[in-house]
Amino acid sequence: MATVVKKEKVKTLITRARIAKRIREMGKQIRKDFPKEPILLLGVLKGAVPFLADLARQIPGEVTFDFIAVSSYGKASHSSGQVKLNKDLDSSIEGKTVLVVEDILDTGLTLQYLLRILQQRKPKHLRIAVLLDKVERRIANVHADYVGFAIPNEFVVGFGLDFAERYRNLPHVGVLQLPCEG
Ligand code: IMP
């Protein structure tokens, strides 16, 4: 009997045009909120890279980048989920206007951890921008200052978001549909 190999599918949730339009709006808003300040965009590797690259080009004036890498261990769906710092920033953030740029705010545990360590380094302002917000999944009390899109509780990929490191290069955001067993 022939074996039928069923493939994963990605169902488009947010098109590249909608993402581009929303990022333009976010860039304008961020500059309006900090009209004269140099802004340090602090990207959380790796998922935030496409969002940071596009957002940076929509914020007029002086903008610089730095990157940090974290990973979660334990069960992320459980409040005991732990976060580990894999790569620290290259420079000090003391006295700077810092915007943490993240792909998605899910349980909030990653950003809660990051905010705690970043706050200790005495930035002048510390704000958060996320492309996506899965509001229903929140465990930690974390609020993003700039949100691209609030989305339902579905596993999404594309525009930086991965499934086993794949799909980060999709130009849109989609819901991953895994093949059914059997
Ligand atoms: P949090 O700590 O639960 O808020 O999770 C944040 C991280 O989990 C994100 O930076 C993503 O790497 C990952 N994540 C959460 N939801 C999704 C998803 O739907 N697709 C892909 N990655 C996700």
XYZ file of N, CA and C and ligand atoms in Angstrom:
569
model
N 0.844 -1.210 0.000
C 0.000 0.000 0.000
C 0.884 1.267 0.000
N 0.570 2.218 -0.845
C 1.386 3.444 -0.939
C 1.215 4.312 0.309
N 2.325 4.904 0.759
C 2.247 5.794 1.923
C 2.024 7.222 1.437
N 1.023 7.889 1.973
C 0.759 9.277 1.587
C 1.460 10.186 2.589
N 2.367 11.019 2.092
C 3.072 11.942 2.982
C 2.308 13.268 3.007
N 1.768 13.570 4.163
C 1.018 14.825 4.273
C 1.974 15.916 4.749
N 1.878 17.096 4.145
C 2.834 18.162 4.461
C 2.224 19.201 5.392
N 3.143 19.915 6.059
C 2.698 21.061 6.858
C 2.193 22.142 5.897
N 1.257 22.921 6.398
C 0.790 24.049 5.576
C 0.812 25.307 6.416
N 0.931 26.433 5.739
C 0.873 27.713 6.449
C -0.285 28.516 5.863
N -1.249 28.821 6.713
C -2.421 29.576 6.254
C -2.197 31.047 6.590
N -2.210 31.899 5.572
C -1.895 33.321 5.796
C -2.849 33.958 6.811
N -2.247 34.629 7.779
C -3.043 35.340 8.790
C -2.915 36.851 8.577
N -1.680 37.301 8.334
C -1.454 38.745 8.117
C -0.555 38.889 6.891
N -1.048 39.575 5.887
C -0.293 39.701 4.629
C 0.899 40.646 4.791
N 1.829 40.551 3.856
C 3.006 41.429 3.930
C 2.614 42.892 3.788
N 1.549 43.171 3.019
C 1.104 44.565 2.836
C 0.572 45.137 4.150
N -0.197 44.329 4.867
C -0.728 44.811 6.166
C 0.401 45.019 7.166
N 1.378 44.103 7.132
C 2.519 44.238 8.060
C 3.273 45.536 7.750
N 3.526 45.773 6.460
C 4.296 46.968 6.060
C 3.563 48.245 6.492
N 2.252 48.255 6.291
C 1.460 49.449 6.644
C 1.505 49.698 8.152
N 1.347 48.619 8.909
C 1.332 48.754 10.372
C 2.707 49.192 10.903
N 3.765 48.666 10.300
C 5.114 49.045 10.760
C 5.379 50.525 10.456
N 4.854 51.012 9.328
C 5.005 52.453 9.021
C 4.337 53.285 10.109
N 3.133 52.858 10.505
C 2.404 53.595 11.548
C 3.160 53.556 12.877
N 3.685 52.376 13.201
C 4.416 52.233 14.476
C 5.660 53.118 14.491
N 6.386 53.148 13.388
C 7.596 53.964 13.294
C 7.289 55.433 13.534
N 6.200 55.898 12.917
C 5.792 57.304 13.086
C 5.442 57.594 14.532
N 4.684 56.672 15.119
C 4.243 56.862 16.510
C 5.442 56.908 17.468
N 6.385 56.014 17.249
C 7.569 55.946 18.131
C 8.341 57.270 18.055
N 8.533 57.796 16.845
C 9.265 59.065 16.720
C 8.468 60.223 17.317
N 7.133 60.147 17.219
C 6.281 61.191 17.803
C 6.423 61.192 19.332
N 6.544 59.992 19.904
C 6.661 59.876 21.362
C 8.034 60.318 21.868
N 9.058 60.176 21.013
C 10.428 60.583 21.401
C 10.990 61.461 20.275
N 10.494 62.707 20.182
C 10.782 63.524 19.000
C 12.259 63.819 18.770
N 13.009 63.961 19.844
C 14.388 64.424 19.634
C 15.452 63.401 20.034
N 15.038 62.338 20.672
C 16.013 61.433 21.284
C 16.607 60.423 20.288
N 17.910 60.152 20.408
C 18.422 58.977 19.697
C 17.751 57.738 20.298
N 17.346 56.804 19.463
C 16.645 55.606 19.964
C 17.505 54.372 19.701
N 17.715 53.597 20.758
C 18.461 52.345 20.622
C 17.454 51.205 20.494
N 17.436 50.562 19.328
C 16.560 49.401 19.136
C 17.311 48.171 19.612
N 16.686 47.465 20.534
C 17.346 46.307 21.120
C 16.582 45.057 20.667
N 17.133 44.379 19.671
C 16.438 43.236 19.072
C 16.702 41.949 19.826
N 15.644 41.169 19.991
C 15.775 39.873 20.652
C 15.941 38.811 19.554
N 17.157 38.231 19.505
C 17.469 37.245 18.458
C 16.697 35.949 18.700
N 16.329 35.224 17.601
C 16.537 35.660 16.234
C 15.254 36.230 15.628
N 14.136 35.916 16.268
C 12.831 36.192 15.663
C 12.550 37.646 15.346
N 13.187 38.573 16.075
C 12.859 39.995 15.891
C 13.575 40.632 14.705
N 14.484 39.881 14.051
C 15.340 40.502 13.036
C 14.551 41.160 11.879
N 13.611 40.465 11.219
C 12.898 41.127 10.114
C 12.081 42.341 10.598
N 11.449 42.197 11.752
C 10.647 43.294 12.300
C 11.546 44.481 12.634
N 12.668 44.230 13.273
C 13.582 45.319 13.635
C 14.109 46.027 12.381
N 14.465 45.240 11.372
C 15.023 45.838 10.152
C 14.005 46.766 9.495
N 12.758 46.348 9.443
C 11.724 47.180 8.811
C 11.349 48.363 9.698
N 11.212 48.110 10.991
C 10.822 49.189 11.915
C 11.890 50.286 11.936
N 13.147 49.882 11.970
C 14.250 50.857 12.039
C 14.172 51.833 10.867
N 13.784 51.324 9.694
C 13.745 52.177 8.503
C 12.508 53.053 8.454
N 11.587 52.842 9.414
C 10.377 53.676 9.477
C 10.435 54.675 10.629
N 11.560 54.719 11.338
C 11.712 55.700 12.413
C 12.714 56.752 11.920
N 12.231 57.966 11.666
C 13.167 58.992 11.208
C 14.160 59.372 12.314
N 15.252 59.994 11.947
C 16.210 60.487 12.939
C 17.185 59.426 13.386
N 17.855 59.710 14.521
C 18.961 58.839 14.952
C 18.467 57.545 15.609
N 18.862 56.449 15.007
C 18.465 55.116 15.503
C 19.692 54.213 15.456
N 19.941 53.485 16.535
C 21.038 52.497 16.517
C 20.465 51.139 16.920
N 21.241 50.074 16.702
C 20.777 48.709 17.040
C 21.745 48.041 18.012
N 21.206 47.131 18.786
C 22.023 46.161 19.499
C 21.147 44.899 19.617
N 21.775 43.775 19.946
C 21.017 42.525 19.983
C 21.319 41.739 21.246
N 20.310 40.989 21.667
C 20.443 40.131 22.838
C 19.820 38.783 22.451
N 20.326 37.692 23.006
C 19.723 36.393 22.692
C 19.358 35.673 23.985
N 18.168 35.139 24.014
C 17.699 34.403 25.187
C 17.088 33.084 24.734
N 17.011 32.137 25.641
C 16.271 30.920 25.315
C 15.482 30.501 26.542
N 14.359 29.826 26.288
C 13.555 29.363 27.421
C 13.817 27.896 27.625
N 13.777 27.493 28.837
C 13.852 26.064 29.120
C 12.783 25.761 30.151
N 12.525 24.484 30.381
C 11.354 24.142 31.183
C 10.161 24.312 30.257
N 8.974 24.214 30.800
C 7.784 24.313 29.960
C 7.365 25.766 29.831
N 7.462 26.311 28.585
C 7.108 27.720 28.395
C 5.631 27.959 28.676
N 4.808 26.894 28.558
C 3.382 27.061 28.781
C 3.063 27.040 30.274
N 4.094 26.842 31.076
C 3.894 26.750 32.512
C 4.606 27.915 33.182
N 4.047 28.411 34.270
C 4.612 29.619 34.874
C 6.023 29.407 35.435
N 6.463 28.145 35.552
C 7.830 27.918 36.026
C 8.839 28.007 34.875
N 8.390 28.295 33.643
C 9.292 28.428 32.493
C 10.426 29.382 32.820
N 11.666 28.942 32.581
C 12.842 29.737 32.937
C 13.457 30.305 31.675
N 14.113 31.442 31.804
C 14.731 32.074 30.654
C 16.224 32.219 30.913
N 17.009 31.955 29.886
C 18.465 32.011 30.033
C 19.031 33.009 29.012
N 20.041 33.787 29.457
C 20.674 34.762 28.574
C 21.798 34.086 27.790
N 21.677 34.047 26.464
C 22.694 33.384 25.632
C 23.694 34.357 25.036
N 23.248 35.583 24.773
C 24.163 36.604 24.244
C 23.749 37.935 24.823
N 24.708 38.608 25.439
C 24.388 39.903 26.050
C 24.595 41.022 25.024
N 24.197 42.228 25.397
C 24.368 43.396 24.531
C 25.850 43.719 24.370
N 26.185 44.441 23.294
C 27.581 44.841 23.089
C 27.939 46.067 23.925
N 26.960 46.943 24.171
C 27.266 48.226 24.831
C 26.327 48.505 25.992
N 26.720 49.523 26.763
C 25.907 49.947 27.909
C 24.629 50.644 27.425
N 23.552 50.506 28.194
C 22.305 51.211 27.844
C 22.017 52.331 28.840
N 22.930 52.579 29.742
C 22.701 53.580 30.780
C 22.411 54.948 30.164
N 21.324 55.552 30.601
C 20.956 56.899 30.147
C 20.375 56.943 28.741
N 20.156 55.789 28.124
C 19.678 55.786 26.732
C 18.175 55.524 26.649
N 17.604 55.931 25.519
C 16.204 55.613 25.230
C 16.199 54.295 24.474
N 15.716 53.258 25.153
C 15.829 51.894 24.638
C 14.448 51.354 24.274
N 14.358 50.784 23.085
C 13.124 50.136 22.662
C 13.442 48.662 22.412
N 12.917 47.807 23.274
C 13.111 46.361 23.090
C 12.183 45.921 21.955
N 12.759 45.258 20.962
C 11.975 44.842 19.799
C 11.894 43.320 19.790
N 10.655 42.808 19.847
C 10.453 41.357 19.950
C 9.412 40.932 18.908
N 9.516 39.691 18.444
C 8.568 39.229 17.429
C 7.158 39.045 17.995
N 7.079 38.359 19.155
C 5.749 38.032 19.686
C 5.759 38.060 21.214
N 4.693 38.556 21.759
C 4.495 38.516 23.204
C 3.467 37.412 23.456
N 3.944 36.347 24.118
C 3.103 35.162 24.298
C 2.789 35.049 25.798
N 3.508 34.191 26.524
C 3.269 34.129 27.974
C 3.786 35.398 28.658
N 4.765 36.039 28.034
C 5.361 37.253 28.621
C 6.575 36.951 29.493
N 6.906 35.673 29.659
C 8.016 35.309 30.561
C 9.370 35.809 30.037
N 9.557 35.744 28.727
C 10.826 36.206 28.150
C 11.011 37.700 28.402
N 9.986 38.472 28.078
C 10.115 39.920 28.247
C 10.177 40.322 29.717
N 9.498 39.593 30.557
C 9.558 39.896 31.995
C 11.005 39.754 32.496
N 11.643 38.685 32.061
C 13.036 38.447 32.437
C 13.940 39.544 31.865
N 13.759 39.837 30.580
C 14.603 40.852 29.944
C 14.432 42.217 30.594
N 13.202 42.583 30.860
C 12.949 43.902 31.458
C 13.627 44.016 32.812
N 13.604 42.912 33.559
C 14.225 42.934 34.882
C 15.737 43.200 34.768
N 16.398 42.502 33.862
C 17.853 42.727 33.779
C 18.174 44.073 33.123
N 17.348 44.516 32.196
C 17.652 45.783 31.509
C 17.402 46.984 32.413
N 16.358 46.901 33.206
C 16.017 47.993 34.125
C 17.170 48.275 35.105
N 17.843 47.206 35.516
C 18.971 47.357 36.453
C 20.124 48.146 35.845
N 20.141 48.252 34.517
C 21.247 48.948 33.843
C 20.949 50.427 33.617
N 19.867 50.901 34.223
C 19.504 52.319 34.264
C 19.365 53.041 32.914
N 18.526 52.521 32.019
C 18.255 53.281 30.789
C 17.420 54.525 31.142
N 17.437 55.521 30.260
C 16.598 56.706 30.508
C 15.126 56.334 30.321
N 14.826 55.662 29.214
C 13.486 55.121 28.963
C 13.645 53.674 28.528
N 12.700 52.840 28.921
C 12.700 51.446 28.467
C 11.298 51.113 27.973
N 11.170 50.916 26.678
C 9.866 50.637 26.076
C 9.921 49.316 25.323
N 8.728 48.781 24.989
C 8.664 47.489 24.275
C 7.832 47.630 23.003
N 8.359 47.102 21.905
C 7.586 47.014 20.658
C 7.521 45.552 20.243
N 6.327 45.052 20.011
C 6.173 43.673 19.518
C 5.343 43.686 18.234
N 5.694 42.788 17.334
C 4.886 42.707 16.115
C 3.539 42.067 16.433
N 3.569 40.995 17.239
C 2.345 40.242 17.520
C 2.129 40.108 19.021
N 0.870 40.087 19.414
C 0.527 39.930 20.830
C -0.568 38.864 20.962
N -0.190 37.741 21.618
C -1.174 36.676 21.881
C -1.709 36.906 23.287
N -2.651 37.780 23.396
C -3.125 38.278 24.688
C -3.595 37.143 25.617
N -4.316 36.192 25.021
C -4.914 35.096 25.816
C -3.913 34.238 26.571
N -2.673 34.197 26.069
C -1.678 33.283 26.634
C -0.868 33.882 27.784
N -1.144 35.129 28.115
C -0.276 35.830 29.064
C -0.253 35.188 30.449
N 0.945 34.997 30.977
C 1.130 34.529 32.354
C 1.743 35.665 33.163
N 2.830 36.252 32.626
C 3.505 37.357 33.330
C 2.768 38.671 33.054
N 2.857 39.578 34.005
C 2.184 40.859 33.856
C 3.072 41.822 33.051
N 3.090 41.613 31.740
C 3.929 42.428 30.855
C 3.028 43.103 29.832
N 3.317 44.384 29.609
C 2.500 45.152 28.678
C 3.424 45.768 27.628
N 3.089 45.591 26.341
C 3.921 46.192 25.289
C 3.407 47.597 24.988
N 4.339 48.528 24.793
C 3.956 49.915 24.500
C 3.499 50.076 23.057
N 4.079 49.264 22.161
C 3.718 49.331 20.739
C 3.437 47.908 20.269
N 2.208 47.688 19.774
C 1.808 46.347 19.323
C 1.380 46.426 17.861
N 1.962 45.555 17.044
C 1.563 45.515 15.635
C 0.157 44.968 15.502
N -0.032 43.728 15.930
C -1.324 43.054 15.775
C -1.592 42.158 16.987
N -2.809 42.237 17.514
C -3.249 41.258 18.518
C -3.748 40.053 17.728
N -3.297 38.858 18.109
C -3.688 37.664 17.342
C -4.301 36.607 18.268
N -5.100 35.689 17.683
C -5.679 34.617 18.507
C -4.618 33.613 18.953
N -5.009 32.716 19.826
C -4.094 31.732 20.383
C -3.827 30.592 19.393
N -2.999 30.873 18.400
C -2.635 29.891 17.375
C -1.119 29.946 17.218
N -0.521 28.857 16.784
C 0.923 28.865 16.570
C 1.208 29.469 15.193
N 1.930 30.577 15.196
C 2.169 31.290 13.952
C 3.640 31.236 13.545
N 3.868 31.356 12.250
C 5.232 31.363 11.718
C 5.343 32.470 10.669
N 6.586 32.763 10.286
C 6.825 33.762 9.245
C 7.247 35.095 9.818
N 7.858 35.925 8.991
C 8.316 37.251 9.380
C 9.169 37.172 10.657
N 10.066 36.193 10.684
C 10.963 36.032 11.825
C 10.592 34.877 12.735
N 9.308 34.540 12.783
C 8.861 33.465 13.685
C 9.098 32.100 13.052
N 9.565 31.164 13.879
C 9.966 29.873 13.323
C 9.190 28.702 13.897
N 9.315 27.586 13.196
C 8.958 26.270 13.719
C 10.195 25.431 13.452
N 10.912 25.017 14.498
C 12.194 24.306 14.362
C 13.134 25.045 13.410
N 13.236 26.343 13.593
C 14.135 27.232 12.823
C 13.677 27.498 11.387
N 12.597 26.871 10.958
C 12.135 27.108 9.586
C 11.035 28.169 9.552
N 10.771 28.693 8.377
C 9.718 29.682 8.073
C 10.051 31.121 8.471
N 11.221 31.364 9.068
C 11.528 32.741 9.478
C 11.534 33.693 8.284
N 11.832 33.153 7.101
C 11.969 33.986 5.903
C 10.657 34.272 5.187
N 9.535 33.740 5.646
C 8.258 34.058 4.985
C 7.992 35.558 5.114
N 7.523 36.200 4.043
C 7.282 37.647 4.118
C 5.957 38.007 4.797
N 5.149 36.991 5.138
C 3.882 37.250 5.825
C 3.850 36.409 7.104
N 2.788 36.578 7.899
C 2.596 35.755 9.102
C 1.454 34.793 8.819
N 1.676 33.508 9.149
C 0.621 32.528 8.905
C 0.485 31.557 10.056
N -0.662 30.863 10.078
C -0.890 29.845 11.099
C -0.348 28.528 10.569
N 0.479 27.872 11.377
C 1.068 26.606 10.958
C 0.055 25.489 11.172
N -0.190 24.741 10.101
C -1.111 23.612 10.199
C -0.305 22.340 10.016
N -0.179 21.590 11.093
C 0.602 20.344 11.028
C -0.252 19.247 10.424
N 0.389 18.294 9.698
C -0.400 17.207 9.115
C -1.007 16.336 10.200
N -2.241 15.856 9.957
C -2.890 15.011 10.966
C -2.219 13.651 10.945
N -2.193 13.008 12.081
C -1.636 11.649 12.176
C -2.551 10.691 11.417
N -1.983 9.598 10.915
C -2.782 8.536 10.322
C -2.923 8.596 8.831
P 6.947 34.203 25.821
O 8.130 34.214 26.744
O 6.017 33.060 26.119
O 6.223 35.520 25.712
O 7.464 33.771 24.409
C 8.171 34.516 23.574
C 8.877 33.641 22.569
O 8.215 32.385 22.310
C 8.880 34.365 21.244
O 9.987 35.224 21.139
C 8.924 33.236 20.246
O 10.262 32.859 20.032
C 8.201 32.087 20.931
N 6.806 31.957 20.457
C 5.696 32.208 21.153
N 4.595 32.001 20.399
C 5.044 31.601 19.192
C 4.373 31.249 17.960
O 3.134 31.259 17.807
N 5.187 30.916 16.925
C 6.544 30.904 17.014
N 7.195 31.235 18.129
C 6.450 31.578 19.218
